[in-house]
XYZ file of C-alpha atoms in Angstrom:
666
model
C 19.196 -28.390 -8.334
C 20.086 -24.727 -8.839
C 16.904 -23.576 -7.082
C 17.641 -25.640 -3.999
C 21.314 -24.674 -3.851
C 20.485 -20.997 -4.167
C 18.028 -21.237 -1.300
C 20.476 -23.197 0.821
C 23.202 -20.621 0.278
C 20.940 -18.038 1.864
C 21.026 -19.773 5.253
C 23.863 -17.694 6.662
C 23.602 -16.555 10.293
C 21.441 -13.445 10.782
C 21.340 -12.767 7.037
C 18.210 -14.401 5.598
C 17.268 -11.703 3.141
C 19.774 -12.004 0.233
C 17.794 -15.075 -0.816
C 17.382 -17.089 -3.959
C 14.471 -14.906 -5.002
C 16.650 -11.804 -4.934
C 19.323 -13.471 -7.071
C 16.806 -14.849 -9.532
C 14.738 -11.707 -9.807
C 17.737 -9.434 -10.285
C 18.841 -11.773 -13.095
C 15.425 -11.264 -14.655
C 15.595 -7.487 -14.405
C 16.530 -6.847 -18.036
C 15.665 -8.460 -21.345
C 19.386 -9.015 -21.879
C 18.858 -12.225 -19.908
C 16.197 -13.441 -22.349
C 17.987 -16.712 -23.119
C 18.067 -17.658 -19.432
C 14.485 -16.548 -18.853
C 12.718 -19.938 -19.214
C 14.983 -21.630 -16.630
C 14.925 -18.636 -14.323
C 11.147 -18.430 -14.645
C 10.734 -22.044 -13.513
C 13.078 -21.477 -10.546
C 11.131 -18.371 -9.610
C 7.898 -20.345 -9.793
C 9.396 -23.112 -7.618
C 10.433 -20.543 -5.008
C 6.926 -19.024 -5.007
C 5.340 -22.464 -4.588
C 7.619 -23.205 -1.623
C 6.615 -19.916 0.023
C 2.868 -20.168 -0.603
C 2.707 -23.848 0.384
C 4.364 -23.010 3.693
C 2.079 -20.013 4.239
C -1.081 -22.040 3.644
C 0.086 -25.133 5.533
C 1.009 -23.048 8.594
C -2.274 -21.105 8.299
C -0.840 -17.646 7.607
C -3.665 -17.323 5.082
C -6.029 -19.629 3.209
C -8.694 -19.180 0.514
C -11.985 -17.997 2.015
C -14.950 -20.407 2.092
C -12.613 -23.245 1.171
C -15.041 -26.041 2.092
C -17.425 -24.635 -0.545
C -14.756 -24.420 -3.215
C -13.560 -20.909 -2.369
C -14.163 -17.585 -4.112
C -11.451 -16.029 -6.283
C -9.892 -12.932 -4.768
C -11.011 -13.553 -1.164
C -8.676 -14.853 1.571
C -8.796 -15.494 5.321
C -5.826 -14.705 7.562
C -5.128 -17.461 10.088
C -3.571 -16.943 13.554
C 0.043 -16.215 12.477
C -1.139 -14.142 9.499
C -3.437 -12.082 11.741
C -0.560 -11.499 14.150
C 1.808 -10.357 11.372
C -0.882 -8.036 9.975
C -1.643 -6.607 13.436
C 2.070 -5.975 14.017
C 2.462 -4.249 10.638
C -0.536 -1.999 11.346
C 0.662 -1.252 14.889
C 4.034 -0.160 13.518
C 2.292 1.917 10.808
C 0.353 3.766 13.515
C 3.525 4.294 15.537
C 5.622 5.394 12.561
C 3.069 7.710 10.965
C 0.056 8.551 13.146
C 1.900 8.974 16.458
C 5.275 10.264 15.274
C 3.706 12.723 12.826
C 0.816 13.809 15.086
C -1.845 12.772 12.574
C -5.601 12.781 13.165
C -6.956 9.238 12.819
C -10.524 8.672 11.651
C -12.683 5.620 10.994
C -15.370 6.009 8.320
C -18.051 3.597 7.000
C -17.341 1.104 4.235
C -20.750 1.790 2.659
C -20.615 5.097 0.769
C -23.539 7.030 -0.815
C -23.428 7.262 -4.597
C -23.277 11.078 -4.567
C -19.889 10.992 -2.790
C -18.342 8.645 -5.351
C -20.006 10.550 -8.180
C -18.167 13.673 -7.045
C -14.851 11.829 -6.745
C -15.190 10.410 -10.261
C -15.392 6.745 -9.247
C -18.922 6.169 -10.563
C -17.973 7.301 -14.066
C -14.292 6.430 -14.333
C -13.348 3.630 -11.911
C -13.296 0.996 -14.635
C -11.128 -1.668 -16.225
C -11.542 -2.915 -19.795
C -13.047 -6.398 -19.916
C -13.470 -9.060 -22.583
C -15.724 -12.119 -22.507
C -15.352 -15.648 -23.798
C -17.992 -15.511 -26.546
C -19.214 -19.051 -25.818
C -18.944 -19.493 -22.030
C -19.275 -15.861 -20.905
C -16.143 -16.077 -18.698
C -14.681 -12.601 -18.150
C -11.045 -11.496 -18.411
C -9.197 -8.221 -18.061
C -8.228 -7.219 -21.580
C -4.907 -5.599 -20.632
C -3.882 -8.667 -18.595
C -4.377 -10.956 -21.585
C -2.289 -8.711 -23.822
C 0.365 -8.284 -21.123
C 0.610 -12.058 -20.542
C 0.882 -12.681 -24.287
C 3.728 -10.163 -24.688
C 5.628 -11.399 -21.623
C 5.223 -15.042 -22.619
C 6.566 -14.318 -26.107
C 9.517 -12.317 -24.789
C 10.454 -14.963 -22.218
C 9.912 -18.144 -24.211
C 10.159 -17.411 -27.946
C 13.848 -17.387 -28.907
C 12.962 -16.867 -32.594
C 11.657 -13.312 -32.163
C 13.241 -10.755 -34.467
C 14.691 -7.556 -32.950
C 11.818 -5.615 -34.519
C 9.179 -7.888 -32.944
C 10.958 -7.783 -29.575
C 10.978 -3.986 -29.715
C 7.288 -3.936 -30.670
C 6.266 -6.176 -27.740
C 8.359 -4.164 -25.281
C 6.731 -0.984 -26.557
C 3.252 -2.442 -25.989
C 4.185 -3.304 -22.386
C 5.445 0.251 -21.879
C 2.256 1.932 -23.129
C -0.256 -0.732 -22.033
C -1.986 1.508 -19.467
C -2.538 4.169 -22.109
C -4.281 1.999 -24.731
C -7.925 2.726 -25.498
C -10.591 0.013 -25.758
C -10.308 0.136 -29.560
C -6.493 -0.152 -29.498
C -6.583 -3.051 -27.023
C -9.183 -4.857 -29.120
C -7.149 -4.357 -32.285
C -4.014 -5.835 -30.678
C -5.922 -8.814 -29.262
C -7.233 -9.585 -32.754
C -3.874 -8.922 -34.438
C -2.064 -11.398 -32.167
C -4.879 -13.967 -32.228
C -5.326 -13.896 -28.463
C -8.135 -16.196 -27.310
C -9.712 -17.213 -23.991
C -6.931 -18.890 -21.937
C -9.088 -21.729 -20.613
C -11.193 -22.676 -23.654
C -9.349 -21.123 -26.621
C -12.682 -19.618 -27.685
C -12.819 -16.203 -29.402
C -13.165 -13.078 -27.247
C -15.555 -10.141 -27.380
C -14.411 -6.574 -27.995
C -13.152 -4.841 -24.806
C -15.665 -2.733 -22.882
C -15.495 -0.862 -19.538
C -16.512 -2.586 -16.309
C -16.961 -0.563 -13.100
C -14.993 -2.190 -10.284
C -17.175 -1.018 -7.397
C -19.588 -3.299 -5.537
C -22.996 -1.620 -5.762
C -25.595 -1.790 -3.011
C -28.599 0.172 -1.745
C -28.833 1.970 1.576
C -32.078 1.240 3.399
C -34.976 -1.040 2.411
C -36.558 1.230 -0.203
C -33.770 0.831 -2.734
C -34.018 4.546 -3.514
C -30.641 5.487 -1.992
C -27.890 3.861 -4.079
C -24.482 3.287 -2.568
C -21.243 1.393 -3.053
C -18.725 -0.470 -0.949
C -15.868 2.018 -0.850
C -13.005 1.342 -3.297
C -10.635 3.397 -1.094
C -10.722 5.012 2.346
C -9.674 8.499 1.225
C -13.120 9.921 0.436
C -14.205 9.635 4.071
C -11.331 11.940 5.009
C -12.030 14.481 2.266
C -15.701 14.901 3.140
C -14.716 15.468 6.800
C -12.083 18.106 5.957
C -14.072 21.050 7.323
C -14.541 19.447 10.754
C -10.960 18.148 10.892
C -9.602 21.586 9.998
C -11.655 23.111 12.835
C -10.517 20.328 15.228
C -6.915 21.161 14.336
C -7.420 24.799 15.355
C -7.946 26.016 11.771
C -4.234 25.465 11.106
C -2.339 23.996 8.153
C -0.540 21.785 7.452
C -2.134 18.756 9.090
C -2.671 15.132 8.170
C -5.566 12.734 8.659
C -5.112 8.974 8.525
C -7.371 5.955 8.225
C -6.956 2.183 8.267
C -9.840 0.169 6.878
C -11.254 -2.301 4.399
C -11.734 -1.405 0.745
C -13.498 -3.364 -1.992
C -12.877 -3.759 -5.715
C -14.789 -6.229 -7.843
C -11.730 -7.379 -9.784
C -12.515 -8.931 -13.162
C -10.016 -11.772 -12.846
C -8.231 -11.723 -9.473
C -4.935 -13.587 -9.368
C -1.491 -13.586 -7.750
C -2.796 -14.474 -4.295
C -2.815 -11.580 -1.825
C -1.568 -9.162 -4.491
C -4.884 -8.763 -6.333
C -7.965 -9.385 -4.215
C -11.550 -8.158 -3.962
C -11.459 -7.098 -0.318
C -8.302 -5.692 1.215
C -6.900 -3.443 3.929
C -5.723 0.052 3.059
C -3.853 2.473 5.286
C -4.111 5.979 3.826
C -2.848 9.418 4.775
C -4.187 12.722 3.466
C -1.715 15.497 4.290
C -3.325 18.910 3.700
C -0.945 21.731 2.830
C -0.982 25.292 1.486
C -0.481 24.987 -2.313
C 1.826 28.024 -2.155
C 4.084 26.461 0.507
C 4.851 22.747 0.222
C 7.974 22.853 2.378
C 8.151 20.452 5.332
C 9.668 21.349 8.725
C 11.092 17.837 9.211
C 12.454 17.320 5.702
C 16.041 17.549 6.998
C 15.386 14.370 9.026
C 15.193 12.320 5.802
C 17.168 14.478 3.329
C 20.342 12.380 3.641
C 18.623 9.067 2.836
C 19.786 7.360 -0.345
C 17.835 4.587 -2.049
C 16.765 3.232 -5.435
C 14.679 5.697 -7.427
C 13.311 5.333 -10.947
C 12.590 8.834 -12.326
C 10.549 9.089 -15.505
C 13.635 10.211 -17.485
C 15.333 6.891 -16.660
C 12.255 4.960 -17.738
C 11.734 6.863 -20.992
C 15.362 6.366 -22.032
C 15.352 2.643 -21.220
C 17.689 2.941 -18.236
C 17.456 1.237 -14.846
C 16.646 2.596 -11.403
C 19.519 4.420 -9.710
C 20.429 5.256 -6.133
C 19.577 8.884 -5.439
C 19.779 11.119 -2.398
C 16.240 12.275 -1.616
C 17.440 15.745 -0.584
C 19.206 16.162 -3.911
C 16.196 14.746 -5.809
C 13.984 17.448 -4.286
C 16.468 20.301 -4.778
C 16.954 19.354 -8.452
C 13.204 19.106 -9.077
C 13.115 15.351 -9.721
C 10.666 15.170 -6.815
C 8.190 18.047 -6.977
C 8.350 19.363 -3.402
C 9.681 18.822 0.117
C 6.476 17.387 1.580
C 6.260 14.756 -1.153
C 9.981 14.002 -0.672
C 9.547 13.778 3.090
C 6.851 11.125 2.780
C 8.891 9.166 0.223
C 11.718 9.069 2.780
C 9.382 8.077 5.613
C 7.853 5.288 3.489
C 11.368 3.975 2.754
C 12.167 3.840 6.475
C 8.834 2.175 7.274
C 9.251 -0.598 4.701
C 12.892 -1.377 5.435
C 12.302 -1.471 9.190
C 9.481 -3.961 8.585
C 11.959 -6.283 6.884
C 11.687 -5.387 3.192
C 15.052 -5.820 1.468
C 16.285 -2.328 0.523
C 17.935 -3.747 -2.611
C 14.529 -4.964 -3.842
C 12.688 -1.727 -3.125
C 12.493 1.190 -5.537
C 10.456 4.375 -5.938
C 9.151 4.702 -9.480
C 7.847 8.020 -10.783
C 4.637 7.930 -12.804
C 5.035 8.485 -16.529
C 3.052 11.304 -18.177
C 0.463 8.827 -19.522
C -0.138 7.493 -15.976
C -0.578 10.884 -14.311
C -4.015 12.304 -13.617
C -4.400 15.745 -15.201
C -4.612 17.413 -11.785
C -1.658 15.630 -10.128
C 1.561 17.563 -9.546
C 3.752 14.458 -9.070
C 3.290 10.762 -8.197
C 5.685 8.028 -7.054
C 5.047 4.354 -6.312
C 7.021 2.324 -3.792
C 7.510 -0.904 -5.738
C 8.773 -4.102 -4.117
C 10.338 -6.897 -6.133
C 9.031 -10.409 -5.527
C 8.591 -13.568 -7.582
C 5.758 -11.875 -9.524
C 8.043 -8.987 -10.532
C 7.928 -5.380 -9.316
C 4.724 -4.823 -7.359
C 3.248 -1.417 -6.516
C 2.665 -1.476 -2.746
C 2.517 2.208 -1.776
C 1.422 5.185 -3.867
C 2.695 8.637 -2.831
C 0.929 11.371 -4.805
C 0.600 15.137 -4.797
C -3.064 15.311 -5.837
C -3.167 19.145 -5.784
C -6.587 20.488 -4.704
C -8.666 18.218 -6.949
C -10.496 16.164 -4.300
C -11.559 19.008 -2.029
C -12.687 21.113 -4.998
C -14.706 18.208 -6.426
C -16.575 17.708 -3.152
C -17.015 21.467 -2.697
C -18.597 21.716 -6.145
C -20.887 18.720 -5.641
C -21.988 19.440 -2.064
C -22.075 23.232 -2.192
C -20.035 23.317 1.049
C -16.772 25.248 0.767
C -13.909 22.958 1.827
C -11.375 25.734 2.266
C -8.646 26.960 4.563
C -7.623 30.521 5.292
C -4.482 32.474 6.031
C -4.841 35.603 8.188
C -2.676 38.570 7.162
C -0.688 40.567 9.707
C -1.764 43.714 7.829
C -4.765 44.130 5.461
C -3.875 43.848 1.780
C -5.511 45.788 -1.055
C -6.453 43.446 -3.875
C -8.395 43.683 -7.116
C -10.983 40.945 -7.470
C -14.406 40.077 -8.773
C -17.214 40.881 -6.352
C -20.329 38.739 -6.876
C -23.534 40.353 -5.571
C -26.651 38.221 -6.123
C -30.053 39.965 -6.035
C -32.017 38.139 -3.339
C -35.292 39.698 -4.517
C -34.953 38.595 -8.148
C -33.667 35.137 -7.183
C -36.582 34.700 -4.770
C -39.118 35.609 -7.457
C -37.504 33.290 -9.995
C -36.613 30.246 -7.880
C -38.992 30.403 -4.918
C -37.957 27.842 -2.256
C -34.738 26.980 -4.129
C -33.420 30.538 -4.226
C -31.026 30.030 -1.278
C -29.225 27.148 -3.011
C -28.871 29.217 -6.199
C -27.590 32.196 -4.195
C -24.966 30.060 -2.377
C -23.831 28.525 -5.666
C -23.378 31.984 -7.218
C -21.373 33.212 -4.221
C -19.156 30.104 -4.358
C -18.092 30.684 -7.989
C -14.396 30.805 -8.754
C -12.924 33.909 -10.384
C -12.766 32.212 -13.793
C -16.407 31.094 -13.533
C -17.462 34.612 -12.543
C -15.532 36.086 -15.476
C -17.231 33.683 -17.922
C -20.675 34.453 -16.477
C -20.087 38.214 -16.658
C -19.072 37.932 -20.305
C -22.116 35.777 -21.183
C -24.569 38.051 -19.373
C -23.201 41.130 -21.137
C -23.424 39.506 -24.571
C -26.609 37.392 -24.256
C -28.438 38.732 -21.211
C -28.742 35.256 -19.654
C -26.658 32.124 -19.035
C -27.197 28.499 -18.016
C -25.667 27.845 -14.591
C -25.269 24.450 -12.894
C -26.368 24.326 -9.245
C -24.893 21.114 -7.835
C -27.138 21.030 -4.769
C -30.185 21.103 -7.071
C -28.637 18.630 -9.473
C -29.605 20.669 -12.540
C -28.917 23.792 -14.606
C -30.857 27.017 -14.005
C -31.140 30.150 -16.122
C -29.462 33.212 -14.607
C -30.539 36.569 -16.054
C -28.675 39.864 -15.991
C -30.894 41.373 -13.286
C -30.259 38.457 -10.877
C -26.566 39.048 -10.178
C -23.976 41.828 -10.355
C -20.345 40.903 -11.102
C -17.788 43.716 -10.932
C -14.061 44.121 -10.538
C -13.410 46.116 -7.377
C -10.517 47.051 -5.144
C -10.963 45.613 -1.688
C -8.975 45.319 1.503
C -8.591 41.721 2.576
C -7.685 40.536 6.052
C -7.205 36.924 5.012
C -6.649 34.664 2.016
C -9.068 31.824 1.352
C -7.790 28.828 -0.610
C -8.385 25.142 -1.246
C -5.532 23.077 0.251
C -3.455 20.672 -1.780
C -3.277 17.038 -0.681
C -0.206 14.801 -0.445
C -1.492 11.221 -0.253
C 0.557 8.163 0.744
C -1.674 5.083 0.251
C -0.506 1.677 1.544
C -1.770 -1.683 0.265
C -1.235 -3.657 3.460
C -1.865 -7.101 1.941
C 0.662 -6.486 -0.837
C 3.291 -5.292 1.639
C 2.712 -8.365 3.811
C 2.995 -10.798 0.885
C 6.279 -9.210 -0.276
C 7.497 -9.342 3.331
C 6.714 -13.078 3.400
C 8.858 -13.646 0.300
C 11.710 -11.403 1.450
C 11.909 -13.158 4.832
C 11.613 -16.736 3.552
C 14.620 -18.988 3.143
C 15.555 -22.665 3.431
C 18.470 -24.376 5.129
C 19.641 -28.002 5.174
C 18.080 -30.428 7.638
C 19.625 -33.587 9.068
C 18.427 -35.929 6.333
C 20.013 -35.921 2.904
C 18.277 -33.426 0.577
C 16.039 -32.240 3.461
C 15.294 -28.518 3.364
C 13.903 -26.734 6.422
C 11.704 -23.675 5.835
C 12.410 -20.516 7.834
C 10.679 -17.130 7.943
C 13.332 -14.677 9.084
C 10.903 -12.000 10.316
C 12.377 -9.124 12.309
C 11.067 -9.265 15.912
C 8.999 -6.159 15.129
C 6.593 -8.109 12.899
C 7.120 -11.730 13.995
C 3.727 -13.309 14.789
C 5.058 -14.830 18.022
C 8.122 -13.388 19.745
C 9.406 -16.507 21.474
C 8.660 -20.112 22.396
C 9.212 -21.963 25.688
C 10.246 -25.634 25.571
C 10.885 -27.948 28.516
C 13.768 -30.078 27.203
C 12.144 -33.239 28.498
C 8.652 -33.833 29.814
C 9.250 -33.861 33.580
C 7.402 -31.912 36.249
C 10.273 -29.731 37.513
C 10.956 -28.408 34.009
C 7.254 -27.845 33.337
C 6.974 -25.772 36.537
C 9.868 -23.561 35.375
C 8.351 -23.278 31.881
C 5.039 -22.066 33.342
C 6.870 -19.547 35.557
C 8.702 -18.145 32.507
C 5.436 -18.069 30.543
C 3.807 -15.998 33.274
C 6.737 -13.540 33.278
C 6.559 -13.202 29.479
C 2.803 -12.534 29.653
C 3.339 -9.859 32.303
C 5.953 -8.236 30.037
C 3.471 -8.229 27.114
C 5.473 -10.685 25.002
C 3.510 -13.026 22.735
C 4.757 -16.593 23.092
C 3.773 -20.242 22.945
C 4.683 -22.989 25.391
C 5.271 -26.417 23.867
C 5.256 -29.360 26.285
C 4.911 -32.049 23.620
C 7.272 -34.977 23.642
C 8.777 -34.141 20.240
C 12.545 -33.824 19.945
C 13.912 -30.366 20.611
C 15.159 -30.224 17.015
C 11.675 -30.804 15.635
C 10.229 -28.176 17.953
C 12.862 -25.658 16.819
C 12.088 -26.428 13.167
C 8.345 -26.038 13.707
C 8.702 -22.585 15.269
C 11.386 -21.471 12.782
C 8.831 -22.190 10.079
C 6.428 -19.566 11.473
C 9.208 -17.043 12.067
C 9.585 -17.081 15.876
C 12.846 -15.173 16.588
C 13.792 -16.693 19.972
C 13.333 -20.051 21.684
C 13.777 -20.689 25.417
C 14.713 -24.258 26.331
C 14.193 -25.262 29.965
C 16.951 -27.736 30.737
C 17.632 -26.625 34.313
C 15.664 -25.227 37.228
C 17.850 -22.113 37.736
C 19.015 -21.177 34.239
C 17.786 -21.785 30.696
C 19.111 -21.561 27.147
C 17.910 -18.915 24.694
C 18.352 -19.706 20.985
C 18.390 -17.237 18.076
C 16.412 -18.433 15.035
C 18.716 -17.299 12.222
C 22.181 -17.960 13.637
C 21.048 -20.880 15.846
C 23.460 -19.523 18.486
C 22.485 -20.132 22.103
C 23.219 -18.380 25.387
C 22.554 -19.302 29.014
C 20.403 -16.943 31.090
C 19.097 -17.079 34.648
C 15.384 -17.946 34.872
C 14.528 -14.654 36.597
C 16.250 -12.635 33.845
C 15.023 -14.395 30.725
C 11.800 -12.378 30.210
C 13.682 -9.060 30.336
C 16.319 -10.376 27.897
C 13.640 -11.456 25.422
C 11.874 -8.101 25.769
C 15.112 -6.218 25.052
C 15.527 -8.053 21.750
C 11.894 -8.090 20.628
C 11.398 -4.393 21.467
C 14.506 -3.521 19.441
C 16.413 -2.131 22.438
C 19.285 -4.591 21.884
C 20.361 -6.819 19.026
C 21.131 -10.504 19.420
C 24.815 -9.623 18.945
C 24.577 -7.230 21.923
C 23.061 -9.975 24.074
C 25.754 -12.465 23.010
C 28.415 -10.195 24.514
C 26.696 -10.144 27.916
C 25.799 -13.806 28.466
C 27.789 -17.035 28.240
C 27.371 -19.050 25.078
C 25.766 -22.469 25.281
C 26.611 -25.274 22.891
C 24.726 -28.508 22.495
C 25.272 -30.925 19.654
C 22.374 -32.369 17.733
C 23.244 -35.777 19.143
C 23.070 -34.476 22.704
C 19.720 -32.829 21.988
C 18.365 -36.068 20.538
C 19.678 -38.111 23.446
C 18.229 -35.696 25.995
C 14.831 -35.785 24.339
C 14.767 -39.576 24.487
C 15.693 -39.709 28.183
């Protein structure tokens, strides 16, 4: 079979990543391959099944609450999955938090409604949903239309060029379709409920947040957070003070987030509870340079600027320094984080040829965003957004300033005072006190916090009408401001500092999505001893491997077991995760079992003074003294030396399969 032969061809020493999936998915990259799409699609599906079956059988992850039938969109990580996840997060902390000197915080998952009202999530964090009109089963409207278009393009060889163009256009603008437009297309194409073929309702918005109440009274509504970022924004004032009132600085957070997905699917890629790792880098909007940009400016990788997308072209390799200097990427800080994300993902084990940075199209961009890029990783499901890197301008801090009445600002002190012309807002405390009694302080603070444009509009309204309606966020209502309550004048003043709201550069990492793509990129198969037997291997780099090495006594005799325990103790002292296997299985079966969970090195105790160390991918072996073996393993797993380096220093060991089998039967 083509699928099997492609996987087998990937089993070259120390090169597991140019796998069948890469070949198949690159073939599927353009619609020019439409005739081959059905066959390629089935091969892609077969590869995915092989990966997910191995992951579930070896307990990397399983559906949650499985004995009760499971719940869609919820998964449990088993021991090897937990270890991979912990290693990914440890490297994320090293690569970003420690190396960049970030401030790490840990905020609650339960968030008061007022916070998410200010951020816009309460009103706008929605997907369009349709219902089966007879059973009430819910579906995401855009997913149904997307699946219909893709299915037609892949499987219907009778499509006219006009129809093909129409379906491709729908896929391109899918995110921009209104509820009415989506509903019209669903009716036009006769799309029905996938499971029952029943008619569907018109699309309507569904808020994706899990709602709860804080406290027993039910009077304080809240939500399970849909992202971790808001906890950082609301703490900006304290973090800025902690950082010595200096910009730029970054805050980071790793934590659980929750989204009540309408129809979760694609395994770990679309779930209802997931781990996010987010960075909020606060910077002066007038200076978005980065002092370390030169460290990444020479990197070259696949980028997909919006011009390439809009003209129907493919992603191209670009130099990030050149992309910033030419304005393709908006600024140095954004470019710096794109480069750092590239290094992070490729060092984890993501194939650089199946990683691209796609720029958001105009219809995807929030009105306040300066520029946004997604790190997309190609897997058997297609190109998957795994990291978003966005310049969100000052939107978030301004939104929380407006809602809370607390100024989330930074300041720049001038070496010499500067004379500036600006609006001076002078509220009348007496008149405000008479009009608003105990609420006058909140009204006064809101007036003083007005922006220049708001002050200009108020001045104009007061001069023409004598009064104006003014929203006081801390009161949660509008109040009437009269001409005698506030004075607004343009004056020349000397300023000793500039106050401003910082911009935010936000890299946001979907850890589960990265891990699933890593699973696919590291998976390959190689021939076993039996005819048509295929052995599964996860070629994880030592950095993320769930277990760094195994220890096997070649045969079950006491003197070898004593040596195995001695080596195990040395590995534990060195901080190296390992397992010791004293079962009576053949050495070949034990190798295969640990290859299948991605263990990079195996130590076989076949002597009391020296042992063999085997590399997973090449299957090469060397002989090392017992007292040295822990330090050799640590060198490789800590990335201080490669296996090729070690091979130069130690004698090779060869043992045929027949000898291994014979020894195991002795």
